[in-house]
Short mmCIF file of C-alpha atoms and ligand atoms in Angstrom, two decimals:
data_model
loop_
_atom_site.label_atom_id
_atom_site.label_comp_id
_atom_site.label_asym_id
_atom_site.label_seq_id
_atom_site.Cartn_x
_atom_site.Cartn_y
_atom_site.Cartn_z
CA UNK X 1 35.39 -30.04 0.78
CA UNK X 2 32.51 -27.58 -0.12
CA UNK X 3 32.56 -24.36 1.78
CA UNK X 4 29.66 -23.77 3.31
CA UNK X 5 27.60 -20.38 2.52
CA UNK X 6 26.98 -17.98 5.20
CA UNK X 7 23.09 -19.29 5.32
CA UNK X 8 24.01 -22.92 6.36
CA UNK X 9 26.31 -21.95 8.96
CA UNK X 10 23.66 -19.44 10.50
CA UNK X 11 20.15 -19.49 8.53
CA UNK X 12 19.03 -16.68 10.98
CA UNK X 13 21.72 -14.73 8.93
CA UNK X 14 19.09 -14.68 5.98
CA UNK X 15 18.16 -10.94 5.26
CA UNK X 16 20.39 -9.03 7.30
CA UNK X 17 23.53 -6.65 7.04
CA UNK X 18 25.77 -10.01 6.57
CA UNK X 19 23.64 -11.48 3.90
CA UNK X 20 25.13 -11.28 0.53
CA UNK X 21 23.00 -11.20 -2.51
CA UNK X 22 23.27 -14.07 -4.46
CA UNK X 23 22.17 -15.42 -8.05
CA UNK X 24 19.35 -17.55 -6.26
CA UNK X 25 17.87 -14.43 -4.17
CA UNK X 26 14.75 -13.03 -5.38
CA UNK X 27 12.61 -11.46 -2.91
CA UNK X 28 14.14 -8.65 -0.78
CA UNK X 29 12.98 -5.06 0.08
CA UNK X 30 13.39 -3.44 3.48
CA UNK X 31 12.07 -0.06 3.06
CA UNK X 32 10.80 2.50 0.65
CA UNK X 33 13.39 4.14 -0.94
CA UNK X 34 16.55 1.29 -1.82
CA UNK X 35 17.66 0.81 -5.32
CA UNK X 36 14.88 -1.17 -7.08
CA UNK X 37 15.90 -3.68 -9.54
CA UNK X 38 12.71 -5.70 -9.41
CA UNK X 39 9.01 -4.66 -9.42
CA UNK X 40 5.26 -6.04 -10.01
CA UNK X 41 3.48 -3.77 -12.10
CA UNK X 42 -0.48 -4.31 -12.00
CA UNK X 43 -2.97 -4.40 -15.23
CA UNK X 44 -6.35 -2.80 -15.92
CA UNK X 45 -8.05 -5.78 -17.74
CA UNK X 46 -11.65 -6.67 -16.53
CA UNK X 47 -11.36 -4.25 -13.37
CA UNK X 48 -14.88 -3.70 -12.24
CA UNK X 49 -16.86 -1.15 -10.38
CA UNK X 50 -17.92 -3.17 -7.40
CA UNK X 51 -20.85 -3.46 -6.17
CA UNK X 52 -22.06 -2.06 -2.72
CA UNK X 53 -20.93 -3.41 -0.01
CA UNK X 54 -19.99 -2.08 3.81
CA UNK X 55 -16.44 -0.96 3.73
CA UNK X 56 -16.52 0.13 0.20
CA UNK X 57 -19.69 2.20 0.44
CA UNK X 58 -18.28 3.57 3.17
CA UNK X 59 -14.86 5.51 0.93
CA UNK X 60 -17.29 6.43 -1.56
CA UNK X 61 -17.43 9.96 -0.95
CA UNK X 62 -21.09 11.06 -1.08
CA UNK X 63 -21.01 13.28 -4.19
CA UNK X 64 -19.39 10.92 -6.41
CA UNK X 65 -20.27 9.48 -10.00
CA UNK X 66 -19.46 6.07 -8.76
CA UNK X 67 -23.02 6.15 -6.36
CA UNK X 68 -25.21 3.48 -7.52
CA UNK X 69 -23.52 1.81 -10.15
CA UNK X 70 -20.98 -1.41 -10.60
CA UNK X 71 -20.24 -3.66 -12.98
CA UNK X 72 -16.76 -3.95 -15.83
CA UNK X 73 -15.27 -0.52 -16.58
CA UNK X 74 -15.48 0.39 -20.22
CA UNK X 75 -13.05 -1.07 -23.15
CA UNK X 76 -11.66 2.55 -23.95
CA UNK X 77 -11.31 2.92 -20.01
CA UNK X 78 -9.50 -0.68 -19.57
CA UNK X 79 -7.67 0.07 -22.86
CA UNK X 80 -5.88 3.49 -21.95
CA UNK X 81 -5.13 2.36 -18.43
CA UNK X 82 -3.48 -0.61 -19.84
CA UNK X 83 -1.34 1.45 -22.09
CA UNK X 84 -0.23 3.87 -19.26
CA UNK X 85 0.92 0.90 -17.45
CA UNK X 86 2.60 -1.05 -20.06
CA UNK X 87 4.08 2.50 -20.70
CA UNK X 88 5.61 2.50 -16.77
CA UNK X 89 6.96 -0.38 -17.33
CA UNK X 90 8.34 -0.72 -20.30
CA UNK X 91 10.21 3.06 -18.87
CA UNK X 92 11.16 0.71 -15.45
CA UNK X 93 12.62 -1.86 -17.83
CA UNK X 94 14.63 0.23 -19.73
CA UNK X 95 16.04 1.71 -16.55
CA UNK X 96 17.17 -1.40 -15.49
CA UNK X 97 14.33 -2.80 -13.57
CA UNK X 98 12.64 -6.09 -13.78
CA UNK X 99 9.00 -6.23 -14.07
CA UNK X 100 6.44 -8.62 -13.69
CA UNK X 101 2.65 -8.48 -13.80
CA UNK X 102 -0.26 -10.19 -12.14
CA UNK X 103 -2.82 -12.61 -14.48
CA UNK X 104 -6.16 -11.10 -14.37
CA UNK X 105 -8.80 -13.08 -13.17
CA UNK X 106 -12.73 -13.06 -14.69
CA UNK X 107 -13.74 -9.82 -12.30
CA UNK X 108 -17.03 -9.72 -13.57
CA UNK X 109 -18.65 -12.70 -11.54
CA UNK X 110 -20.29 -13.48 -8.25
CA UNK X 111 -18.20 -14.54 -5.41
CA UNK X 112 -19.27 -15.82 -1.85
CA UNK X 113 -17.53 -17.96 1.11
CA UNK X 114 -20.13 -19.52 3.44
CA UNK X 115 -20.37 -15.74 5.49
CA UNK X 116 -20.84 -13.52 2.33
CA UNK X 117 -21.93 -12.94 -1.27
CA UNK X 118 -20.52 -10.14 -3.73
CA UNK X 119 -21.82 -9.33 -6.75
CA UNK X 120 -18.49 -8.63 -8.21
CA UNK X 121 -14.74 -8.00 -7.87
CA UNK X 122 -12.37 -5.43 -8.04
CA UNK X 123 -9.53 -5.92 -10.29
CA UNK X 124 -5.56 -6.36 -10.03
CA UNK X 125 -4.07 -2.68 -11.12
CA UNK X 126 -3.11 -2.17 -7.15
CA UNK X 127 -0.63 -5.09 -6.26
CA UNK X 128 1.06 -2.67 -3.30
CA UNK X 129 -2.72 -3.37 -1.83
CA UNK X 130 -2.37 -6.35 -1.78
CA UNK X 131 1.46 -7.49 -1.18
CA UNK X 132 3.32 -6.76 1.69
CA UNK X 133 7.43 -7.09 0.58
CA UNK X 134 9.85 -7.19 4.04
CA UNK X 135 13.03 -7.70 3.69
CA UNK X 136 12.87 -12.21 2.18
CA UNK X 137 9.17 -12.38 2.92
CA UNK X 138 6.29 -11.17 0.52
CA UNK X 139 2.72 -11.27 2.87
CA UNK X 140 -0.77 -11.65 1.34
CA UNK X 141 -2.92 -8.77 3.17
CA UNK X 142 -6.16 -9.78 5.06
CA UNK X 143 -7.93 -7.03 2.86
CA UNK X 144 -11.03 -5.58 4.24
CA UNK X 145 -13.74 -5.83 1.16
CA UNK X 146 -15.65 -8.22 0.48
CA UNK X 147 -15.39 -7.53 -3.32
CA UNK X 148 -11.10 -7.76 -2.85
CA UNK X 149 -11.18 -11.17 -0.66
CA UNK X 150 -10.35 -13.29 -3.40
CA UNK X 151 -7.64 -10.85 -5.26
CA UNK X 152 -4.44 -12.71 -4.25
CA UNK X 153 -5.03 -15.22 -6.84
CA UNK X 154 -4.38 -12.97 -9.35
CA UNK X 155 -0.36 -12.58 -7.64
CA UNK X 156 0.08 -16.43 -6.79
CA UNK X 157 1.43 -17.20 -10.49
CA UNK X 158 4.13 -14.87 -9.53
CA UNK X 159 4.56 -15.76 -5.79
CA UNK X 160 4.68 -19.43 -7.16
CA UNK X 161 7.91 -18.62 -9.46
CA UNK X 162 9.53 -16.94 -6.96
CA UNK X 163 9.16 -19.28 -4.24
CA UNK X 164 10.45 -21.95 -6.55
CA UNK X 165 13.75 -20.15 -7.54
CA UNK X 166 14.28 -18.16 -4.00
CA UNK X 167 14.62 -21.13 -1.32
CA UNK X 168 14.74 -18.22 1.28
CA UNK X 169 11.83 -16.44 0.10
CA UNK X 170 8.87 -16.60 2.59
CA UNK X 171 5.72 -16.76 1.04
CA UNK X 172 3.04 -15.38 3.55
CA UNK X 173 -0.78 -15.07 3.70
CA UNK X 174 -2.44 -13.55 7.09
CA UNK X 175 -5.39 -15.25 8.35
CA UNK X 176 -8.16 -14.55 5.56
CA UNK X 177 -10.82 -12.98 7.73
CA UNK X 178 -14.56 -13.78 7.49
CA UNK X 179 -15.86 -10.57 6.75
CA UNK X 180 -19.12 -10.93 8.25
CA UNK X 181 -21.44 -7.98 9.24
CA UNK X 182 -19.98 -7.70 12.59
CA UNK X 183 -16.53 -6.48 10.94
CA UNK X 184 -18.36 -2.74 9.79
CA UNK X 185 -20.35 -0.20 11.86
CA UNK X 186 -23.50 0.09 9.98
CA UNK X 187 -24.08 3.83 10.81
CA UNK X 188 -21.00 4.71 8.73
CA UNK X 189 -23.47 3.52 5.45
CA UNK X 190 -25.71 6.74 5.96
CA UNK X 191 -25.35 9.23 2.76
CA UNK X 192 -26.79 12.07 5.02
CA UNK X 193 -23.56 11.93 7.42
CA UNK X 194 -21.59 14.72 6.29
CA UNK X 195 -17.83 15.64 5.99
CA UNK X 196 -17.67 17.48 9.47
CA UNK X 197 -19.36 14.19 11.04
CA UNK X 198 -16.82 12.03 9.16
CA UNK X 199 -13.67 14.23 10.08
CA UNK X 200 -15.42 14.17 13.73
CA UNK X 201 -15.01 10.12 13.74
CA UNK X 202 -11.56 9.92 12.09
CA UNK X 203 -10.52 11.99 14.47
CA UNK X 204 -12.04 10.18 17.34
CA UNK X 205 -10.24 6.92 15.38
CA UNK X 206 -13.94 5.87 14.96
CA UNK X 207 -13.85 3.99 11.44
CA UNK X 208 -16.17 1.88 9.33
CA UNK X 209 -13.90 -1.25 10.26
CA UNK X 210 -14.61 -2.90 13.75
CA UNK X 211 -12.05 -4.93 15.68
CA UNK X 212 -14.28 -8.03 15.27
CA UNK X 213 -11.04 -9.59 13.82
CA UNK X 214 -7.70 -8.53 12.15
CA UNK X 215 -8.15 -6.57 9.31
CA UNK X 216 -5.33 -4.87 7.03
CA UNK X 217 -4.11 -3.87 3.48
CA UNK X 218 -1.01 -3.72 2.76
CA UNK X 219 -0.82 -0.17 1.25
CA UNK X 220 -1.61 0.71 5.34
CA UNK X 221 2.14 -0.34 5.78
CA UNK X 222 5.51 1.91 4.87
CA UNK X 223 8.97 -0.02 6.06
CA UNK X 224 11.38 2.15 7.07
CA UNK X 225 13.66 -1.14 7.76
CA UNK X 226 13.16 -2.02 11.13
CA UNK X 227 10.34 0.40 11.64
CA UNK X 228 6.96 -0.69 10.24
CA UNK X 229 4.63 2.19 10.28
CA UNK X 230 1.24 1.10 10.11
CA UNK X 231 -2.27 3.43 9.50
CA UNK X 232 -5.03 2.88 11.62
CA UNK X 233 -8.43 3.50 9.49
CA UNK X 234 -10.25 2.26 7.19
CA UNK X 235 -8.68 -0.46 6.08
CA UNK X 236 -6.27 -1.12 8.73
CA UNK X 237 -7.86 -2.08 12.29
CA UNK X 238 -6.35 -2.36 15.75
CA UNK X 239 -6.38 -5.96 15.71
CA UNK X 240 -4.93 -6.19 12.18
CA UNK X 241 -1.95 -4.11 13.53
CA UNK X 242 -1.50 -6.01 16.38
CA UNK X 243 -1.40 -8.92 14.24
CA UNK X 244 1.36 -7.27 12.11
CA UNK X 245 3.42 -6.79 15.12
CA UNK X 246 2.94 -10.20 16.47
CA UNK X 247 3.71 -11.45 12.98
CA UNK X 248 6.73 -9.42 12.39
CA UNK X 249 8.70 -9.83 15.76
CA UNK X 250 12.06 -8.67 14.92
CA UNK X 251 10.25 -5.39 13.59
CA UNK X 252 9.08 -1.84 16.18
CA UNK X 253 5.48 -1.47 14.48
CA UNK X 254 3.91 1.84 15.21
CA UNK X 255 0.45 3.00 14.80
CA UNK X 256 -0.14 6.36 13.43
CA UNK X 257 -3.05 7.99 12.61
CA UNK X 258 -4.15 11.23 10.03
CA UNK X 259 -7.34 13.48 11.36
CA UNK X 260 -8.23 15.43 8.33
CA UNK X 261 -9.03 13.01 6.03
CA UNK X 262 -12.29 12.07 5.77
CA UNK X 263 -12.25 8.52 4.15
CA UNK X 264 -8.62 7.44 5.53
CA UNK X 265 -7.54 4.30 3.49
CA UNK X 266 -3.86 3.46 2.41
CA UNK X 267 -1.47 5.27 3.80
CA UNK X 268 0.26 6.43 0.76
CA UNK X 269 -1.52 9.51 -0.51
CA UNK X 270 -1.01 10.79 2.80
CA UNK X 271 2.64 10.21 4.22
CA UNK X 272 5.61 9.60 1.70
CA UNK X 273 9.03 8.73 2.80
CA UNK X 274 11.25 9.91 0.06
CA UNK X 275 15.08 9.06 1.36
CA UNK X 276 16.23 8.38 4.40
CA UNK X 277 15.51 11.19 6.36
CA UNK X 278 12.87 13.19 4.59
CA UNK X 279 8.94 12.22 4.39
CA UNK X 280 6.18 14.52 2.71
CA UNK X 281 3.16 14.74 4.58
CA UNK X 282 -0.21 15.98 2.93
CA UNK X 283 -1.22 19.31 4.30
CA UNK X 284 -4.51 18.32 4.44
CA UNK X 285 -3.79 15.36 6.75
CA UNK X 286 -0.86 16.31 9.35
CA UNK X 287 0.32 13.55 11.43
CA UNK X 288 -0.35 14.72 14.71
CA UNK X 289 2.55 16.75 16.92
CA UNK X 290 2.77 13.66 19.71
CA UNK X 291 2.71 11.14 16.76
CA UNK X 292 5.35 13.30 14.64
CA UNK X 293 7.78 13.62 17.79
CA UNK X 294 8.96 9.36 16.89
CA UNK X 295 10.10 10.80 13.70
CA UNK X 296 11.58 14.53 14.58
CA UNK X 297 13.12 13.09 17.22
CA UNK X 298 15.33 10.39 15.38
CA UNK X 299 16.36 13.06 12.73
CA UNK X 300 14.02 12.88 10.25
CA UNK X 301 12.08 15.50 8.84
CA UNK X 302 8.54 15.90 7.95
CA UNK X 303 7.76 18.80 5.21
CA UNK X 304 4.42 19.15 4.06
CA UNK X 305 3.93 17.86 0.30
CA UNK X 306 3.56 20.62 -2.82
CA UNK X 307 -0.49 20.65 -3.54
CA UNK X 308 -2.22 18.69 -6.62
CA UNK X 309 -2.46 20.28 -10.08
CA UNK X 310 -5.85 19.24 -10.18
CA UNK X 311 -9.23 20.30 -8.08
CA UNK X 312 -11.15 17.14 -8.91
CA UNK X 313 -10.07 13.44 -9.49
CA UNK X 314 -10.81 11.94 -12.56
CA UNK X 315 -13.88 10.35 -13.01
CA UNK X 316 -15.47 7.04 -11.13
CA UNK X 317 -12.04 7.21 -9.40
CA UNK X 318 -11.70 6.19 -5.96
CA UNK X 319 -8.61 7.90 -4.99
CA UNK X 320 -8.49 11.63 -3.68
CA UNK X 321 -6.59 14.02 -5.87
CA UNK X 322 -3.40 13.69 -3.25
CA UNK X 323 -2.21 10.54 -5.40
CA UNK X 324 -0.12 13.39 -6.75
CA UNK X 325 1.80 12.58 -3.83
CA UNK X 326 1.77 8.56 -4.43
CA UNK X 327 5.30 8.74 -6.31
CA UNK X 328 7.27 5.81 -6.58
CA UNK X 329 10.81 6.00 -5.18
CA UNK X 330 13.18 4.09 -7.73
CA UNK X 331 16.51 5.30 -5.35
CA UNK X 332 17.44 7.78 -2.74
CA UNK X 333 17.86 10.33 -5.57
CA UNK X 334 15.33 9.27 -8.15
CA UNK X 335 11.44 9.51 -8.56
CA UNK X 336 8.29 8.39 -10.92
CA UNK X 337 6.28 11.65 -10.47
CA UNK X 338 2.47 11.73 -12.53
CA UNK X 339 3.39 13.98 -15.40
CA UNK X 340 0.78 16.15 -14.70
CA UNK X 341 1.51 16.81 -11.47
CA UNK X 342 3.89 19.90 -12.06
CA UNK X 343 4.06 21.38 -7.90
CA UNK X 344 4.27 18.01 -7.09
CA UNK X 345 7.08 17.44 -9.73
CA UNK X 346 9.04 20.90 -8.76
CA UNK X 347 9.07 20.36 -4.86
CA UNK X 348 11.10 17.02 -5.37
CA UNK X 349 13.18 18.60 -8.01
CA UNK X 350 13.94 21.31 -5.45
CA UNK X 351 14.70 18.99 -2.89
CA UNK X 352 17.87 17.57 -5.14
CA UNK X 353 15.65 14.90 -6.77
CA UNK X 354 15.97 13.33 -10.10
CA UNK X 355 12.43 13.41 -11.06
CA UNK X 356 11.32 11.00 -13.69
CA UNK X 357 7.59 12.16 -15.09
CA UNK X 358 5.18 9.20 -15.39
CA UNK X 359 1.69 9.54 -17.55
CA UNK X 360 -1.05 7.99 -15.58
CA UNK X 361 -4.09 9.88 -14.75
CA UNK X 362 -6.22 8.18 -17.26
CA UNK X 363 -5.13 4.95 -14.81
CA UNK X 364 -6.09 6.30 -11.12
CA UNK X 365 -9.62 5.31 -11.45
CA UNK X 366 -8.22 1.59 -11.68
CA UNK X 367 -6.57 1.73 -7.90
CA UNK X 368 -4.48 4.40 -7.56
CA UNK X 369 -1.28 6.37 -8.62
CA UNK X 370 2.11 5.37 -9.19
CA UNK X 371 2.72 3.67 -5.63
CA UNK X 372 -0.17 1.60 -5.79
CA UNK X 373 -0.02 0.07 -8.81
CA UNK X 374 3.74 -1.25 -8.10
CA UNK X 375 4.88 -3.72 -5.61
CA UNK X 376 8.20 -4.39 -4.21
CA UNK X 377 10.01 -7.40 -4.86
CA UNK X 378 13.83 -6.44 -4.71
CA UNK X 379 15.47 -3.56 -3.70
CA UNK X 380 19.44 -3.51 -3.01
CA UNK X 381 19.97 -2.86 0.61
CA UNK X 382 19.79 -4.61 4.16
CA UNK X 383 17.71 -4.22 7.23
CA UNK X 384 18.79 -1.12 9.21
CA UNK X 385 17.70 0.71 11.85
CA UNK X 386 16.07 4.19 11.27
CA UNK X 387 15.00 4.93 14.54
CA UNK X 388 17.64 5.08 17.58
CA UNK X 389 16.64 6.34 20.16
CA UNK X 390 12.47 5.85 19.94
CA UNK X 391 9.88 5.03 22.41
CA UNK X 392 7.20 2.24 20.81
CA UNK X 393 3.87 4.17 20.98
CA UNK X 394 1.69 1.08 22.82
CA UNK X 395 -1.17 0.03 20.78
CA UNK X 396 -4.37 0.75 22.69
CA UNK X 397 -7.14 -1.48 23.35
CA UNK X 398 -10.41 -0.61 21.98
O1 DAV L 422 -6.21 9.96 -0.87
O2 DAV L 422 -7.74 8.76 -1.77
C1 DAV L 422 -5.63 6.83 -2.02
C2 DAV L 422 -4.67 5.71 -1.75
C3 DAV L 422 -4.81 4.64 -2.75
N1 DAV L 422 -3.96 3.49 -2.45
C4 DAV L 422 -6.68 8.86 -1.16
C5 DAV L 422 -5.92 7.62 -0.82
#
């Protein structure tokens, strides 16, 4: 007689408190700040500049050195960001943690479906754009450029594997969207709008992105277990976060938004959960008071996050100077802080963190900070409920 694990008897057990970890489990993350004992790291090889397109043009802030040019990044450029992140993890590995990295694809060549041609790609240094990690199931994002349509590829080696060992692992991809003109508001393409204009539309939640169709990335998305907390902007549409919702039943999703920054895309340069019970907000992008009220009123507390060491971003990079802010949580107590960023570094210290500093400046121009360029796969921990007593915001109708 063979007992009979706890999955037979009930598979809907799979991923919750009663679920007990075992050899064969692979894929499971609920929230942002668990243990983790098993993380993708991306790579810098072959990432390109793209070229212009709607959405992208559109986060290209108006001054920048990246106007007007596309193409591969240089060696020295690929070379250093590759040794900053084979630096990370080689530091994760030592600490315990598992890592695994994406397979590059050629970058540098012309893509198209029957709706759209790009010139180029983007590159595979970002997997937490990308991959979506809840609890047994790791989602593929819609995306919403052109030039990042075709960047799963680069994670299905990896998916592959772990779908073959983890028979509870769900392997996910939301509906790849077509990307077609009507998905961006051509007015947002204009070089002679302006920041007040721009801080005017986020405001007014008035973004590049239509709702022709769903559209999200995953770096829109922080679990707080059964809370998903989505960003509306950029990147992230209406319909793409109804879609989450409808796609995640068991979860509360909830819709929050960040006037005050001017290009909003990703979520996590601008609203950091650090523990269970603490998030740091950037300054420069409050969530508003009715939005912050789901939050305050469940206990937690939102303190807004030390300021950047640095005025500018470094070059043909993307990403604001607030990835001083994009730390990577490794457990309720410790966390991957840029060296560099020494305010950033002090206000977690001073909050009874272990702070571990991380080199990677010289990588931010490849997709981002220390968040970004990591994706869950396992942290210890079950589902649980953060938010008691909470009212689901609706999400409006456009
Ligand atoms: O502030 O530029 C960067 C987020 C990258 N995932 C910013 C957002």
């Amino acid at each position: 007689f063979k007992q009979k694990t706890a999955y037979e008897i009930m598979p809907s057990l799979v991923g919750s408190e009663m679920c007990i970890r075992d050899s064969n489990k692979i894929v499971n993350s609920w929230n942002e700040w668990d243990p983790l004992k098993h993380v993708i790291v991306g790579r810098a090889d072959g990432t390109c500049i793209p070229a212009p397109e709607p959405a992208l043009d559109a986060k290209v802030p108006e001054d920048s050195d990246m106007r007007g040019t596309y193409g591969p990044r240089t060696k020295d450029t690929v070379d250093k960001a590759n040794e900053l992140l084979n630096n990370f993890s080689n530091l994760l590995e030592k600490r315990g943690i598992k890592v695994d990295r994406p397979t590059p694809l050629d970058f540098n060549q012309p893509t198209s479906t029957p709706d759209w041609k790009a010139e180029t790609m983007f590159g595979c240094m970002p997997p937490r754009d990308v991959l979506l990690t809840v609890g047994n199931e790791i989602l593929e994002a819609t995306m919403s450029y052109r030039c990042r349509w075709f960047e799963y590829l680069c994670y299905r080696p990896l998916l592959k594997d772990y779908y073959n060992k983890d028979p509870n692992m769900r392997h996910e991809s939301a509906p790849k969207p077509r990307l077609t003109d009507a998905d961006y508001r051509k007015d947002y393409l204009s070089d002679k709008i302006g920041v007040t204009k721009r801080l005017e539309w986020t405001e007014n939640k008035y973004f590049v992105t239509t709702e022709e169709e769903p559209l999200f990335d995953a770096a829109d998305i922080l679990r707080f277990g059964k809370d998903l907390v989505v960003q509306h902007g950029f990147t992230t549409n209406l319909k793409g976060i109804d879609w989450i919702k409808r796609h995640f039943k068991d979860h509360r999703v909830h819709a929050v938004n960040f006037p005050g920054d001017p290009y909003p895309i990703h979520i996590d340069a601008t609203f950091t959960p650090i523990k269970e019970g603490l998030i740091i907000n950037n300054p420069q992008r409050r969530l508003p008071k009715e939005q912050r009220k789901l939050f305050e009123d469940n206990g937690w507390e939102i303190i807004d996050a030390a300021q950047p060491a640095h005025n500018t971003p470094p070059p043909l990079c993307y990403s604001s100077v607030w990835l001083s802010m994009n730390v990577l949580v490794l457990d309720p107590k410790t966390v991957c802080v840029e060296k560099s960023e020494k305010y950033q570094a002090e206000q977690l210290d001073k909050l009874g963190m272990e702070v571990i500093p991380v080199e990677l400046r010289d990588a931010y121009a490849f997709g981002g900070g220390l968040h970004c360029c990591t994706a869950d796969v396992y942290r210890e921990g079950t589902l649980t409920v953060s938010y008691t007593h909470l009212t689901l915001p609706t999400i409006c109708s456009v």
